[in-house]
Amino acid sequence: MSNKMCRIPGRNAGSMGGIGLFRDLIINGALLIAMIHIGSLYYRYRSEDSRALVRERLLLGVACGAAGIVLMFYTVRVSETTILDARHLAVVLAASQGGLVAAAVSGAIVALFRLVFFGVSETALLAAANVVMYSLVCGCIAKLRLSRKKQYLAMSFAAVGSTLAVFGIALPKELLWQTWLMYIGFSAGGGALVYLLMENIIVSDLLFQRFKQQSTTDFLTGLHNVRRFDKALNECMRTAVQRGERLSLLMIDIDFFKSINDTYGHKAGDDVLREIAVVLQRSSRSVDIVSRNGGEEFSVLLPDCSIERAVEVAERIRQSVEAHPFPIERGESLRMTVSIGAATYPDMLSRSDELLQKADDGLYQAKRTGRNRVCVAA
């Protein structure tokens, strides 16, 4: 907002009238759409790590601050002396997606640019203070336990209301009502556009995250699936080779699992698989990677683990499964056992791509020699 006309690079001074106004609105709408879709990358690939999250929110604040600066260059002219812009929407967007940190950073950037680029004056100081004030208010609103819609509305009301108050101080009375009405309409239209696009992006992102998780997670047990296992095996092997560490692998198969499905039905079989997954996770180390490789076969990757330690973990798993009651329908419970094959790189093999085969050999040896045991292939 400004009550002094500032010449903007590339702007034609004759952009008054309906055509000029319509063009300005189209340009601002296009900028907002581009800004939101670029910003959606933050939402899609944001991190769950707390330290990375703070860094990403800072970056989001910087990006929204830059977007606010761009919006200041593409204004909507109300009269010969008054222009409007949508800088507040960039701040509201930062607050709604990144909280107080992003809102404060974006507001500070916009306010500083307002003073540095357009010059320090009473009006400029008032406009800069206004941006800082509503950015902090919006950031505080983000902390309230409100729905996304209510938060966004509250932030928009705060930013628009604060700016209307500044208009009341800075503008002559003959321009006040016209400017107020145009700014309210302009902000309502732009705000609705931003909100609808953001909601669409959020829903799309939730679906994206769900499909992404399903592509690497076993739907029944919640463990890694075979695709994620293959990737984890390659990553762990690469790390072991680079650091000169050991990498152990356990291949696990439920003994006589087919008889469970044949006797009690597939529902009971699914219950057993889910319960086995729980036992495996409890019996493994916190750094180990537990996967369901298919059917009744599971695996455990043990980074930086010797064969002796791997056999200890395998024995703990075997004993835990043997002692665990597996509840099924009608109040019954079953007793299960597992056979386990163990292998370690580089203690037992010279080539990294032989680890899986070596662990499988151990598993087959355990099954051939009576099941319910741990074997290390010779």
mmCIF file of C-alpha atoms in Angstrom:
data_model
loop_
_atom_site.group_PDB
_atom_site.id
_atom_site.type_symbol
_atom_site.label_atom_id
_atom_site.label_comp_id
_atom_site.label_asym_id
_atom_site.label_seq_id
_atom_site.Cartn_x
_atom_site.Cartn_y
_atom_site.Cartn_z
ATOM 1 C CA MET A 1 0.000 0.000 0.000
ATOM 2 C CA SER A 2 1.127 3.525 -0.711
ATOM 3 C CA ASN A 3 -0.524 6.917 -0.884
ATOM 4 C CA LYS A 4 2.351 8.206 -2.991
ATOM 5 C CA MET A 5 2.718 7.013 -6.502
ATOM 6 C CA CYS A 6 6.018 5.182 -6.989
ATOM 7 C CA ARG A 7 7.189 4.582 -10.526
ATOM 8 C CA ILE A 8 7.662 0.842 -10.962
ATOM 9 C CA PRO A 9 10.118 -0.446 -13.579
ATOM 10 C CA GLY A 10 8.288 -1.698 -16.651
ATOM 11 C CA ARG A 11 4.925 -0.168 -15.630
ATOM 12 C CA ASN A 12 3.011 2.129 -17.902
ATOM 13 C CA ALA A 13 1.759 5.281 -16.186
ATOM 14 C CA GLY A 14 -1.367 5.137 -18.293
ATOM 15 C CA SER A 15 -2.742 1.962 -16.772
ATOM 16 C CA MET A 16 -5.829 3.690 -15.334
ATOM 17 C CA GLY A 17 -9.355 2.624 -16.095
ATOM 18 C CA GLY A 18 -11.165 -0.697 -16.326
ATOM 19 C CA ILE A 19 -8.755 -2.360 -18.754
ATOM 20 C CA GLY A 20 -5.725 -1.458 -16.661
ATOM 21 C CA LEU A 21 -7.429 -2.603 -13.473
ATOM 22 C CA PHE A 22 -8.457 -5.894 -15.046
ATOM 23 C CA ARG A 23 -4.928 -6.438 -16.334
ATOM 24 C CA ASP A 24 -3.458 -5.739 -12.904
ATOM 25 C CA LEU A 25 -5.821 -8.217 -11.269
ATOM 26 C CA ILE A 26 -4.982 -10.909 -13.831
ATOM 27 C CA ILE A 27 -1.257 -10.376 -13.275
ATOM 28 C CA ASN A 28 -1.641 -10.599 -9.490
ATOM 29 C CA GLY A 29 -3.757 -13.743 -9.812
ATOM 30 C CA ALA A 30 -1.162 -15.382 -12.047
ATOM 31 C CA LEU A 31 1.610 -14.454 -9.622
ATOM 32 C CA LEU A 32 -0.327 -15.896 -6.688
ATOM 33 C CA ILE A 33 -0.991 -19.150 -8.542
ATOM 34 C CA ALA A 34 2.683 -19.492 -9.497
ATOM 35 C CA MET A 35 3.772 -18.633 -5.963
ATOM 36 C CA ILE A 36 1.511 -21.264 -4.412
ATOM 37 C CA HIS A 37 2.483 -24.058 -6.780
ATOM 38 C CA ILE A 38 6.177 -23.382 -6.264
ATOM 39 C CA GLY A 39 5.555 -23.265 -2.524
ATOM 40 C CA SER A 40 3.747 -26.605 -2.686
ATOM 41 C CA LEU A 41 7.153 -28.260 -3.089
ATOM 42 C CA TYR A 42 7.885 -27.237 0.510
ATOM 43 C CA TYR A 43 4.691 -28.888 1.687
ATOM 44 C CA ARG A 44 5.313 -32.093 -0.261
ATOM 45 C CA TYR A 45 8.946 -32.598 0.660
ATOM 46 C CA ARG A 46 9.038 -31.096 4.130
ATOM 47 C CA SER A 47 11.025 -33.021 6.729
ATOM 48 C CA GLU A 48 9.778 -34.554 9.951
ATOM 49 C CA ASP A 49 13.118 -33.967 11.667
ATOM 50 C CA SER A 50 12.786 -31.080 14.145
ATOM 51 C CA ARG A 51 16.100 -29.444 13.252
ATOM 52 C CA ALA A 52 15.462 -29.698 9.530
ATOM 53 C CA LEU A 53 11.923 -28.419 10.090
ATOM 54 C CA VAL A 54 13.179 -25.152 11.578
ATOM 55 C CA ARG A 55 15.536 -24.669 8.648
ATOM 56 C CA GLU A 56 12.742 -25.372 6.178
ATOM 57 C CA ARG A 57 10.449 -22.882 7.896
ATOM 58 C CA LEU A 58 13.154 -20.262 7.668
ATOM 59 C CA LEU A 59 13.507 -20.996 3.956
ATOM 60 C CA LEU A 60 9.733 -20.829 3.566
ATOM 61 C CA GLY A 61 9.762 -17.407 5.237
ATOM 62 C CA VAL A 62 12.480 -16.213 2.867
ATOM 63 C CA ALA A 63 10.577 -17.551 -0.158
ATOM 64 C CA CYS A 64 7.316 -15.893 0.929
ATOM 65 C CA GLY A 65 9.185 -12.680 1.662
ATOM 66 C CA ALA A 66 10.577 -12.751 -1.873
ATOM 67 C CA ALA A 67 7.071 -13.423 -3.195
ATOM 68 C CA GLY A 68 5.792 -10.428 -1.227
ATOM 69 C CA ILE A 69 8.452 -8.259 -2.840
ATOM 70 C CA VAL A 70 7.398 -9.441 -6.307
ATOM 71 C CA LEU A 71 3.769 -8.671 -5.500
ATOM 72 C CA MET A 72 4.808 -5.139 -4.459
ATOM 73 C CA PHE A 73 6.070 -4.553 -7.990
ATOM 74 C CA TYR A 74 2.792 -5.629 -9.584
ATOM 75 C CA THR A 75 0.288 -3.315 -7.981
ATOM 76 C CA VAL A 76 -3.362 -2.520 -8.575
ATOM 77 C CA ARG A 77 -3.804 1.222 -9.083
ATOM 78 C CA VAL A 78 -6.823 2.805 -7.407
ATOM 79 C CA SER A 79 -6.128 6.423 -8.294
ATOM 80 C CA GLU A 80 -3.362 8.761 -9.391
ATOM 81 C CA THR A 81 -1.967 8.748 -5.835
ATOM 82 C CA THR A 82 -2.904 5.349 -4.421
ATOM 83 C CA ILE A 83 -1.844 1.817 -5.332
ATOM 84 C CA LEU A 84 -2.640 -1.517 -3.699
ATOM 85 C CA ASP A 85 -0.720 -4.781 -3.617
ATOM 86 C CA ALA A 86 -1.141 -8.313 -2.267
ATOM 87 C CA ARG A 87 1.983 -8.491 -0.119
ATOM 88 C CA HIS A 88 -0.107 -9.497 2.911
ATOM 89 C CA LEU A 89 -1.158 -12.725 1.169
ATOM 90 C CA ALA A 90 2.464 -13.862 1.042
ATOM 91 C CA VAL A 91 2.782 -13.274 4.786
ATOM 92 C CA VAL A 92 -0.514 -15.050 5.518
ATOM 93 C CA LEU A 93 0.642 -17.990 3.397
ATOM 94 C CA ALA A 94 3.940 -18.147 5.306
ATOM 95 C CA ALA A 95 2.132 -18.055 8.655
ATOM 96 C CA SER A 96 -0.458 -20.666 7.706
ATOM 97 C CA GLN A 97 2.151 -23.158 6.477
ATOM 98 C CA GLY A 98 5.256 -22.325 8.517
ATOM 99 C CA GLY A 99 3.961 -20.749 11.722
ATOM 100 C CA LEU A 100 5.513 -17.847 13.599
ATOM 101 C CA VAL A 101 9.053 -18.415 12.317
ATOM 102 C CA ALA A 102 8.102 -18.246 8.634
ATOM 103 C CA ALA A 103 5.680 -15.358 9.216
ATOM 104 C CA ALA A 104 8.258 -13.265 11.089
ATOM 105 C CA VAL A 105 10.937 -13.845 8.453
ATOM 106 C CA SER A 106 8.650 -13.034 5.529
ATOM 107 C CA GLY A 107 7.262 -9.933 7.271
ATOM 108 C CA ALA A 108 10.734 -8.661 8.119
ATOM 109 C CA ILE A 109 11.913 -9.113 4.513
ATOM 110 C CA VAL A 110 8.903 -7.303 3.051
ATOM 111 C CA ALA A 111 9.137 -4.458 5.573
ATOM 112 C CA LEU A 112 12.874 -3.995 5.055
ATOM 113 C CA PHE A 113 12.496 -3.959 1.292
ATOM 114 C CA ARG A 114 9.695 -1.401 1.572
ATOM 115 C CA LEU A 115 12.046 0.960 3.360
ATOM 116 C CA VAL A 116 15.224 0.294 1.366
ATOM 117 C CA PHE A 117 13.842 0.286 -2.158
ATOM 118 C CA PHE A 118 11.086 2.894 -1.937
ATOM 119 C CA GLY A 119 12.846 5.175 0.508
ATOM 120 C CA VAL A 120 12.263 6.114 4.128
ATOM 121 C CA SER A 121 9.301 8.384 4.761
ATOM 122 C CA GLU A 122 6.506 8.672 7.264
ATOM 123 C CA THR A 123 4.230 6.600 5.021
ATOM 124 C CA ALA A 124 6.946 4.009 4.372
ATOM 125 C CA LEU A 125 7.635 3.615 8.088
ATOM 126 C CA LEU A 126 3.937 3.213 8.767
ATOM 127 C CA ALA A 127 3.582 0.589 6.010
ATOM 128 C CA ALA A 128 6.665 -1.319 7.199
ATOM 129 C CA ALA A 129 5.483 -1.309 10.802
ATOM 130 C CA ASN A 130 2.099 -2.557 9.627
ATOM 131 C CA VAL A 131 3.651 -5.549 7.834
ATOM 132 C CA VAL A 132 5.758 -6.477 10.857
ATOM 133 C CA MET A 133 2.763 -6.182 13.167
ATOM 134 C CA TYR A 134 0.358 -8.354 11.203
ATOM 135 C CA SER A 135 3.056 -10.921 10.407
ATOM 136 C CA LEU A 136 3.605 -11.431 14.150
ATOM 137 C CA VAL A 137 -0.139 -11.558 14.802
ATOM 138 C CA CYS A 138 -0.579 -14.128 12.038
ATOM 139 C CA GLY A 139 2.294 -16.162 13.466
ATOM 140 C CA CYS A 140 0.614 -16.171 16.882
ATOM 141 C CA ILE A 141 -2.708 -17.209 15.326
ATOM 142 C CA ALA A 142 -0.900 -20.181 13.781
ATOM 143 C CA LYS A 143 -0.255 -21.460 17.315
ATOM 144 C CA LEU A 144 -3.959 -21.576 18.152
ATOM 145 C CA ARG A 145 -5.774 -24.886 17.973
ATOM 146 C CA LEU A 146 -8.072 -23.966 15.136
ATOM 147 C CA SER A 147 -8.983 -25.673 11.897
ATOM 148 C CA ARG A 148 -6.981 -24.667 8.824
ATOM 149 C CA LYS A 149 -9.956 -22.708 7.514
ATOM 150 C CA LYS A 150 -10.509 -20.777 10.745
ATOM 151 C CA GLN A 151 -6.794 -20.057 11.092
ATOM 152 C CA TYR A 152 -6.592 -18.748 7.553
ATOM 153 C CA LEU A 153 -9.676 -16.551 7.991
ATOM 154 C CA ALA A 154 -8.344 -15.145 11.264
ATOM 155 C CA MET A 155 -4.963 -14.373 9.688
ATOM 156 C CA SER A 156 -6.598 -12.730 6.691
ATOM 157 C CA PHE A 157 -8.840 -10.585 8.886
ATOM 158 C CA ALA A 158 -5.825 -9.553 10.958
ATOM 159 C CA ALA A 159 -3.730 -8.559 7.945
ATOM 160 C CA VAL A 160 -6.536 -6.816 6.081
ATOM 161 C CA GLY A 161 -7.912 -5.109 9.185
ATOM 162 C CA SER A 162 -4.489 -3.788 10.142
ATOM 163 C CA THR A 163 -3.934 -2.437 6.633
ATOM 164 C CA LEU A 164 -7.358 -0.781 6.557
ATOM 165 C CA ALA A 165 -6.468 0.991 9.789
ATOM 166 C CA VAL A 166 -3.258 2.256 8.190
ATOM 167 C CA PHE A 167 -5.277 3.497 5.215
ATOM 168 C CA GLY A 168 -7.411 5.455 7.668
ATOM 169 C CA ILE A 169 -4.296 7.180 8.987
ATOM 170 C CA ALA A 170 -2.415 7.751 5.733
ATOM 171 C CA LEU A 171 -5.068 8.484 3.099
ATOM 172 C CA PRO A 172 -7.117 11.644 2.544
ATOM 173 C CA LYS A 173 -10.807 11.262 3.401
ATOM 174 C CA GLU A 174 -11.994 11.676 -0.180
ATOM 175 C CA LEU A 175 -10.082 8.509 -1.192
ATOM 176 C CA LEU A 176 -10.692 6.488 1.939
ATOM 177 C CA TRP A 177 -13.974 4.713 1.204
ATOM 178 C CA GLN A 178 -13.079 3.910 -2.380
ATOM 179 C CA THR A 179 -9.722 2.508 -1.301
ATOM 180 C CA TRP A 180 -11.232 0.511 1.543
ATOM 181 C CA LEU A 181 -13.840 -1.096 -0.700
ATOM 182 C CA MET A 182 -11.356 -1.931 -3.430
ATOM 183 C CA TYR A 183 -8.834 -3.336 -0.972
ATOM 184 C CA ILE A 184 -11.456 -5.500 0.759
ATOM 185 C CA GLY A 185 -12.681 -6.874 -2.572
ATOM 186 C CA PHE A 186 -9.141 -7.337 -3.873
ATOM 187 C CA SER A 187 -8.045 -9.105 -0.669
ATOM 188 C CA ALA A 188 -11.157 -11.281 -0.499
ATOM 189 C CA GLY A 189 -10.699 -12.479 -4.074
ATOM 190 C CA GLY A 190 -6.973 -13.069 -3.717
ATOM 191 C CA GLY A 191 -7.392 -14.677 -0.309
ATOM 192 C CA ALA A 192 -10.062 -17.068 -1.573
ATOM 193 C CA LEU A 193 -7.840 -18.026 -4.513
ATOM 194 C CA VAL A 194 -4.887 -18.739 -2.215
ATOM 195 C CA TYR A 195 -6.994 -20.749 0.251
ATOM 196 C CA LEU A 196 -8.675 -22.905 -2.389
ATOM 197 C CA LEU A 197 -5.388 -23.664 -4.116
ATOM 198 C CA MET A 198 -3.687 -24.469 -0.820
ATOM 199 C CA GLU A 199 -6.490 -26.821 0.221
ATOM 200 C CA ASN A 200 -6.209 -28.589 -3.118
ATOM 201 C CA ILE A 201 -2.452 -28.907 -2.678
ATOM 202 C CA ILE A 202 -2.792 -30.209 0.887
ATOM 203 C CA VAL A 203 -5.280 -32.897 -0.156
ATOM 204 C CA SER A 204 -3.081 -33.856 -3.103
ATOM 205 C CA ASP A 205 -0.069 -34.026 -0.798
ATOM 206 C CA LEU A 206 -1.875 -36.295 1.670
ATOM 207 C CA LEU A 207 -2.671 -38.676 -1.180
ATOM 208 C CA PHE A 208 0.914 -38.433 -2.437
ATOM 209 C CA GLN A 209 2.307 -39.258 1.023
ATOM 210 C CA ARG A 210 -0.137 -42.154 1.397
ATOM 211 C CA PHE A 211 0.814 -43.652 -1.963
ATOM 212 C CA LYS A 212 4.496 -43.071 -1.214
ATOM 213 C CA GLN A 213 4.189 -44.900 2.091
ATOM 214 C CA GLN A 214 2.199 -47.739 0.551
ATOM 215 C CA SER A 215 4.866 -48.199 -2.113
ATOM 216 C CA THR A 216 7.466 -49.036 0.571
ATOM 217 C CA THR A 217 5.340 -50.433 3.422
ATOM 218 C CA ASP A 218 3.757 -53.840 3.748
ATOM 219 C CA PHE A 219 0.005 -53.222 4.003
ATOM 220 C CA LEU A 220 -0.605 -56.047 6.498
ATOM 221 C CA THR A 221 2.220 -55.735 9.034
ATOM 222 C CA GLY A 222 3.368 -52.133 8.617
ATOM 223 C CA LEU A 223 6.952 -53.327 8.099
ATOM 224 C CA HIS A 224 9.127 -52.449 5.122
ATOM 225 C CA ASN A 225 8.086 -54.340 2.009
ATOM 226 C CA VAL A 226 10.442 -56.162 -0.347
ATOM 227 C CA ARG A 227 10.995 -53.037 -2.465
ATOM 228 C CA ARG A 228 12.122 -51.054 0.572
ATOM 229 C CA PHE A 229 14.198 -54.026 1.740
ATOM 230 C CA ASP A 230 16.110 -54.115 -1.548
ATOM 231 C CA LYS A 231 16.839 -50.405 -1.296
ATOM 232 C CA ALA A 232 17.844 -50.650 2.367
ATOM 233 C CA LEU A 233 20.109 -53.614 1.645
ATOM 234 C CA ASN A 234 21.930 -51.696 -1.077
ATOM 235 C CA GLU A 235 22.249 -48.588 1.108
ATOM 236 C CA CYS A 236 23.514 -50.535 4.127
ATOM 237 C CA MET A 237 25.946 -52.512 2.005
ATOM 238 C CA ARG A 238 27.322 -49.346 0.419
ATOM 239 C CA THR A 239 27.813 -47.833 3.890
ATOM 240 C CA ALA A 240 29.499 -51.008 5.179
ATOM 241 C CA VAL A 241 31.931 -51.079 2.257
ATOM 242 C CA GLN A 242 32.773 -47.365 2.562
ATOM 243 C CA ARG A 243 33.297 -47.474 6.343
ATOM 244 C CA GLY A 244 34.854 -50.921 6.567
ATOM 245 C CA GLU A 245 32.033 -52.147 8.816
ATOM 246 C CA ARG A 246 30.268 -55.485 9.069
ATOM 247 C CA LEU A 247 26.707 -55.973 7.841
ATOM 248 C CA SER A 248 24.610 -58.922 8.965
ATOM 249 C CA LEU A 249 21.366 -60.256 7.530
ATOM 250 C CA LEU A 250 18.787 -62.600 9.027
ATOM 251 C CA MET A 251 16.303 -64.390 6.783
ATOM 252 C CA ILE A 252 13.312 -65.679 8.763
ATOM 253 C CA ASP A 253 10.548 -68.081 7.761
ATOM 254 C CA ILE A 254 7.515 -69.156 9.823
ATOM 255 C CA ASP A 255 7.465 -72.915 10.266
ATOM 256 C CA PHE A 256 4.422 -74.774 8.901
ATOM 257 C CA PHE A 257 2.574 -71.540 8.192
ATOM 258 C CA LYS A 258 0.505 -73.105 5.387
ATOM 259 C CA SER A 259 -1.204 -75.363 7.918
ATOM 260 C CA ILE A 260 -2.463 -72.266 9.779
ATOM 261 C CA ASN A 261 -4.262 -70.993 6.679
ATOM 262 C CA ASP A 262 -5.570 -74.476 5.863
ATOM 263 C CA THR A 263 -6.822 -75.197 9.395
ATOM 264 C CA TYR A 264 -7.977 -71.835 10.723
ATOM 265 C CA GLY A 265 -8.409 -69.740 7.574
ATOM 266 C CA HIS A 266 -6.598 -66.773 6.068
ATOM 267 C CA LYS A 267 -7.908 -64.372 8.705
ATOM 268 C CA ALA A 268 -6.011 -66.319 11.386
ATOM 269 C CA GLY A 269 -2.964 -66.396 9.113
ATOM 270 C CA ASP A 270 -3.072 -62.620 8.774
ATOM 271 C CA ASP A 271 -3.346 -62.255 12.558
ATOM 272 C CA VAL A 272 -0.262 -64.434 12.997
ATOM 273 C CA LEU A 273 1.710 -62.390 10.465
ATOM 274 C CA ARG A 274 0.831 -59.131 12.210
ATOM 275 C CA GLU A 275 1.796 -60.564 15.580
ATOM 276 C CA ILE A 276 5.077 -61.972 14.228
ATOM 277 C CA ALA A 277 5.940 -58.482 12.982
ATOM 278 C CA VAL A 278 5.446 -57.086 16.491
ATOM 279 C CA VAL A 279 7.680 -59.797 18.025
ATOM 280 C CA LEU A 280 10.408 -59.206 15.442
ATOM 281 C CA GLN A 281 10.492 -55.470 16.098
ATOM 282 C CA ARG A 282 10.593 -55.953 19.868
ATOM 283 C CA SER A 283 13.369 -58.528 19.671
ATOM 284 C CA SER A 284 15.603 -56.634 17.227
ATOM 285 C CA ARG A 285 17.925 -53.742 17.939
ATOM 286 C CA SER A 286 16.645 -50.197 17.485
ATOM 287 C CA VAL A 287 18.948 -49.652 14.487
ATOM 288 C CA ASP A 288 17.923 -52.860 12.725
ATOM 289 C CA ILE A 289 15.678 -52.811 9.661
ATOM 290 C CA VAL A 290 12.828 -55.325 9.792
ATOM 291 C CA SER A 291 10.982 -56.209 6.568
ATOM 292 C CA ARG A 292 8.358 -58.596 5.302
ATOM 293 C CA ASN A 293 9.800 -59.997 2.103
ATOM 294 C CA GLY A 294 6.656 -61.814 1.032
ATOM 295 C CA GLY A 295 4.273 -64.475 2.309
ATOM 296 C CA GLU A 296 5.590 -65.833 5.623
ATOM 297 C CA GLU A 297 9.191 -64.725 4.980
ATOM 298 C CA PHE A 298 10.767 -61.847 6.915
ATOM 299 C CA SER A 299 14.232 -60.320 7.134
ATOM 300 C CA VAL A 300 16.273 -58.261 9.555
ATOM 301 C CA LEU A 301 19.206 -56.114 8.417
ATOM 302 C CA LEU A 302 21.734 -55.516 11.199
ATOM 303 C CA PRO A 303 24.168 -52.657 10.406
ATOM 304 C CA ASP A 304 27.654 -52.755 11.969
ATOM 305 C CA CYS A 305 27.021 -56.195 13.453
ATOM 306 C CA SER A 306 29.316 -59.237 13.652
ATOM 307 C CA ILE A 307 28.101 -62.768 12.958
ATOM 308 C CA GLU A 308 28.325 -63.619 16.678
ATOM 309 C CA ARG A 309 26.094 -60.699 17.603
ATOM 310 C CA ALA A 310 23.745 -61.479 14.714
ATOM 311 C CA VAL A 311 23.306 -65.050 15.970
ATOM 312 C CA GLU A 312 22.496 -63.687 19.439
ATOM 313 C CA VAL A 313 19.776 -61.461 17.984
ATOM 314 C CA ALA A 314 18.477 -64.342 15.884
ATOM 315 C CA GLU A 315 18.302 -66.628 18.925
ATOM 316 C CA ARG A 316 16.445 -63.936 20.866
ATOM 317 C CA ILE A 317 13.942 -63.664 18.007
ATOM 318 C CA ARG A 318 13.535 -67.464 17.793
ATOM 319 C CA GLN A 319 12.971 -67.831 21.531
ATOM 320 C CA SER A 320 10.570 -64.878 21.662
ATOM 321 C CA VAL A 321 8.443 -66.321 18.872
ATOM 322 C CA GLU A 322 8.435 -69.784 20.462
ATOM 323 C CA ALA A 323 7.287 -68.383 23.813
ATOM 324 C CA HIS A 324 4.717 -65.976 22.383
ATOM 325 C CA PRO A 325 1.010 -66.935 22.268
ATOM 326 C CA PHE A 326 -0.593 -65.954 18.963
ATOM 327 C CA PRO A 327 -4.282 -65.153 19.560
ATOM 328 C CA ILE A 328 -6.819 -65.965 16.868
ATOM 329 C CA GLU A 329 -10.602 -65.850 16.760
ATOM 330 C CA ARG A 330 -12.819 -67.710 19.254
ATOM 331 C CA GLY A 331 -10.383 -66.965 22.077
ATOM 332 C CA GLU A 332 -7.870 -69.547 20.941
ATOM 333 C CA SER A 333 -4.132 -69.027 20.681
ATOM 334 C CA LEU A 334 -1.458 -70.764 18.673
ATOM 335 C CA ARG A 335 2.179 -71.561 19.257
ATOM 336 C CA MET A 336 4.532 -70.804 16.404
ATOM 337 C CA THR A 337 8.205 -71.277 15.635
ATOM 338 C CA VAL A 338 10.551 -69.773 13.058
ATOM 339 C CA SER A 339 13.635 -70.904 11.207
ATOM 340 C CA ILE A 340 16.415 -68.356 10.721
ATOM 341 C CA GLY A 341 19.431 -68.126 8.465
ATOM 342 C CA ALA A 342 22.247 -65.697 9.275
ATOM 343 C CA ALA A 343 25.110 -64.265 7.230
ATOM 344 C CA THR A 344 27.621 -61.439 7.633
ATOM 345 C CA TYR A 345 29.674 -59.380 5.224
ATOM 346 C CA PRO A 346 32.673 -59.471 4.904
ATOM 347 C CA ASP A 347 33.329 -62.219 7.502
ATOM 348 C CA MET A 348 31.641 -64.999 5.509
ATOM 349 C CA LEU A 349 31.886 -63.826 1.915
ATOM 350 C CA SER A 350 34.126 -61.749 -0.299
ATOM 351 C CA ARG A 351 31.473 -60.238 -2.546
ATOM 352 C CA SER A 352 28.818 -57.865 -1.252
ATOM 353 C CA ASP A 353 26.147 -59.182 -3.629
ATOM 354 C CA GLU A 354 26.368 -62.673 -2.054
ATOM 355 C CA LEU A 355 24.978 -61.645 1.360
ATOM 356 C CA LEU A 356 21.335 -62.369 0.542
ATOM 357 C CA GLN A 357 22.143 -65.742 -1.021
ATOM 358 C CA LYS A 358 24.290 -66.724 1.960
ATOM 359 C CA ALA A 359 21.530 -65.859 4.445
ATOM 360 C CA ASP A 360 19.027 -67.819 2.316
ATOM 361 C CA ASP A 361 21.376 -70.811 2.379
ATOM 362 C CA GLY A 362 21.389 -70.638 6.154
ATOM 363 C CA LEU A 363 17.573 -70.497 6.228
ATOM 364 C CA TYR A 364 17.248 -73.570 3.987
ATOM 365 C CA GLN A 365 19.756 -75.399 6.182
ATOM 366 C CA ALA A 366 17.662 -74.564 9.272
ATOM 367 C CA LYS A 367 14.543 -75.947 7.604
ATOM 368 C CA ARG A 368 16.278 -79.111 6.368
ATOM 369 C CA THR A 369 17.729 -79.889 9.797
ATOM 370 C CA GLY A 370 14.486 -79.752 11.789
ATOM 371 C CA ARG A 371 13.214 -76.112 11.854
ATOM 372 C CA ASN A 372 12.916 -73.830 14.919
ATOM 373 C CA ARG A 373 16.613 -73.082 14.846
ATOM 374 C CA VAL A 374 19.263 -70.602 13.722
ATOM 375 C CA CYS A 375 21.804 -71.696 11.124
ATOM 376 C CA VAL A 376 24.839 -70.042 9.623
ATOM 377 C CA ALA A 377 25.603 -71.468 6.198
ATOM 378 C CA ALA A 378 29.041 -72.915 5.841
#
